[in-house]
PDB file of C-alpha atoms in Angstrom:
ATOM      1  CA  UNK A   1       4.602  14.448  13.925  1.00  0.00           C
ATOM      2  CA  UNK A   2       2.941  15.438  10.675  1.00  0.00           C
ATOM      3  CA  UNK A   3      -0.840  15.775  10.469  1.00  0.00           C
ATOM      4  CA  UNK A   4      -2.544  12.828   8.782  1.00  0.00           C
ATOM      5  CA  UNK A   5      -5.863  13.121   6.960  1.00  0.00           C
ATOM      6  CA  UNK A   6      -7.641  10.063   5.576  1.00  0.00           C
ATOM      7  CA  UNK A   7     -10.372  10.680   3.009  1.00  0.00           C
ATOM      8  CA  UNK A   8     -12.858   7.811   3.126  1.00  0.00           C
ATOM      9  CA  UNK A   9     -16.325   6.813   2.032  1.00  0.00           C
ATOM     10  CA  UNK A  10     -18.903   4.351   3.267  1.00  0.00           C
ATOM     11  CA  UNK A  11     -18.466   0.686   2.350  1.00  0.00           C
ATOM     12  CA  UNK A  12     -14.782   1.089   1.414  1.00  0.00           C
ATOM     13  CA  UNK A  13     -12.795  -1.956   2.568  1.00  0.00           C
ATOM     14  CA  UNK A  14      -9.378  -0.406   1.686  1.00  0.00           C
ATOM     15  CA  UNK A  15     -10.311   2.668   3.771  1.00  0.00           C
ATOM     16  CA  UNK A  16     -11.006   0.406   6.774  1.00  0.00           C
ATOM     17  CA  UNK A  17      -7.639  -1.349   6.320  1.00  0.00           C
ATOM     18  CA  UNK A  18      -5.775   1.970   6.215  1.00  0.00           C
ATOM     19  CA  UNK A  19      -7.493   3.131   9.404  1.00  0.00           C
ATOM     20  CA  UNK A  20      -6.720  -0.186  11.136  1.00  0.00           C
ATOM     21  CA  UNK A  21      -3.089   0.116   9.993  1.00  0.00           C
ATOM     22  CA  UNK A  22      -2.730   3.643  11.376  1.00  0.00           C
ATOM     23  CA  UNK A  23      -4.375   2.629  14.653  1.00  0.00           C
ATOM     24  CA  UNK A  24      -2.115  -0.437  14.961  1.00  0.00           C
ATOM     25  CA  UNK A  25       0.963   1.758  14.700  1.00  0.00           C
ATOM     26  CA  UNK A  26      -0.440   4.382  17.062  1.00  0.00           C
ATOM     27  CA  UNK A  27      -0.876   7.215  14.570  1.00  0.00           C
ATOM     28  CA  UNK A  28      -3.570   9.823  15.115  1.00  0.00           C
ATOM     29  CA  UNK A  29      -5.472  10.959  12.043  1.00  0.00           C
ATOM     30  CA  UNK A  30      -8.473  12.954  10.926  1.00  0.00           C
ATOM     31  CA  UNK A  31     -11.058  11.045   8.911  1.00  0.00           C
ATOM     32  CA  UNK A  32     -13.054  12.894   6.298  1.00  0.00           C
ATOM     33  CA  UNK A  33     -15.920  10.962   4.793  1.00  0.00           C
ATOM     34  CA  UNK A  34     -16.662  12.272   1.315  1.00  0.00           C
ATOM     35  CA  UNK A  35     -20.199  10.861   1.267  1.00  0.00           C
ATOM     36  CA  UNK A  36     -21.178  12.542   4.507  1.00  0.00           C
ATOM     37  CA  UNK A  37     -19.408  15.865   4.043  1.00  0.00           C
ATOM     38  CA  UNK A  38     -19.600  17.912   0.845  1.00  0.00           C
ATOM     39  CA  UNK A  39     -16.704  20.146   1.963  1.00  0.00           C
ATOM     40  CA  UNK A  40     -14.433  17.123   2.301  1.00  0.00           C
ATOM     41  CA  UNK A  41     -15.436  15.902  -1.167  1.00  0.00           C
ATOM     42  CA  UNK A  42     -14.542  19.336  -2.590  1.00  0.00           C
ATOM     43  CA  UNK A  43     -11.180  19.347  -0.796  1.00  0.00           C
ATOM     44  CA  UNK A  44     -10.410  15.876  -2.149  1.00  0.00           C
ATOM     45  CA  UNK A  45     -11.015  16.862  -5.757  1.00  0.00           C
ATOM     46  CA  UNK A  46     -10.022  20.536  -5.776  1.00  0.00           C
ATOM     47  CA  UNK A  47      -6.949  20.512  -3.553  1.00  0.00           C
ATOM     48  CA  UNK A  48      -5.611  17.005  -4.031  1.00  0.00           C
ATOM     49  CA  UNK A  49      -6.890  16.164  -7.509  1.00  0.00           C
ATOM     50  CA  UNK A  50      -8.196  12.819  -6.321  1.00  0.00           C
ATOM     51  CA  UNK A  51     -11.448  11.064  -7.095  1.00  0.00           C
ATOM     52  CA  UNK A  52     -10.789   7.901  -5.111  1.00  0.00           C
ATOM     53  CA  UNK A  53     -10.619   6.684  -1.560  1.00  0.00           C
ATOM     54  CA  UNK A  54      -8.669   6.146   0.435  1.00  0.00           C
ATOM     55  CA  UNK A  55      -6.620   9.225  -0.177  1.00  0.00           C
ATOM     56  CA  UNK A  56      -4.145   9.819   2.610  1.00  0.00           C
ATOM     57  CA  UNK A  57      -2.454  13.189   3.240  1.00  0.00           C
ATOM     58  CA  UNK A  58       0.625  13.136   5.471  1.00  0.00           C
ATOM     59  CA  UNK A  59       2.021  16.659   5.733  1.00  0.00           C
ATOM     60  CA  UNK A  60       2.661  17.658   2.126  1.00  0.00           C
ATOM     61  CA  UNK A  61       2.724  14.046   0.867  1.00  0.00           C
ATOM     62  CA  UNK A  62      -0.447  12.730  -0.851  1.00  0.00           C
ATOM     63  CA  UNK A  63      -1.121   9.024  -1.361  1.00  0.00           C
ATOM     64  CA  UNK A  64      -4.020   8.367  -3.726  1.00  0.00           C
ATOM     65  CA  UNK A  65      -5.501   4.892  -3.454  1.00  0.00           C
ATOM     66  CA  UNK A  66      -4.587   1.874  -1.368  1.00  0.00           C
ATOM     67  CA  UNK A  67      -0.785   1.705  -1.068  1.00  0.00           C
ATOM     68  CA  UNK A  68       0.422   0.496   2.316  1.00  0.00           C
ATOM     69  CA  UNK A  69       4.055   0.303   1.167  1.00  0.00           C
ATOM     70  CA  UNK A  70       4.024   3.968   0.214  1.00  0.00           C
ATOM     71  CA  UNK A  71       2.311   4.821   3.491  1.00  0.00           C
ATOM     72  CA  UNK A  72       4.992   2.926   5.431  1.00  0.00           C
ATOM     73  CA  UNK A  73       7.667   4.834   3.549  1.00  0.00           C
ATOM     74  CA  UNK A  74       6.081   8.216   4.213  1.00  0.00           C
ATOM     75  CA  UNK A  75       5.604   7.396   7.918  1.00  0.00           C
ATOM     76  CA  UNK A  76       9.134   5.934   8.266  1.00  0.00           C
ATOM     77  CA  UNK A  77       7.878   2.496   9.297  1.00  0.00           C
ATOM     78  CA  UNK A  78      10.558  -0.107   8.774  1.00  0.00           C
ATOM     79  CA  UNK A  79       9.542  -3.730   8.940  1.00  0.00           C
TER      80      UNK A  79
END
């Protein structure tokens, strides 16, 4: 299983949906809130070139923004 990191921020409805989705399918993930943690904000912009949440990192795959179809593809979820 690949490590999953979800970059979030407060009051972000799409972030909540992504977390609910991952929980529903039984995936473990690390949440990094960019408003509460400066280091996480720096990682998001410097390493992943993203300025938006949610940004989801699955192994070497980076999904910027809310894209459940792409997330399903990366996690091999077939519905």
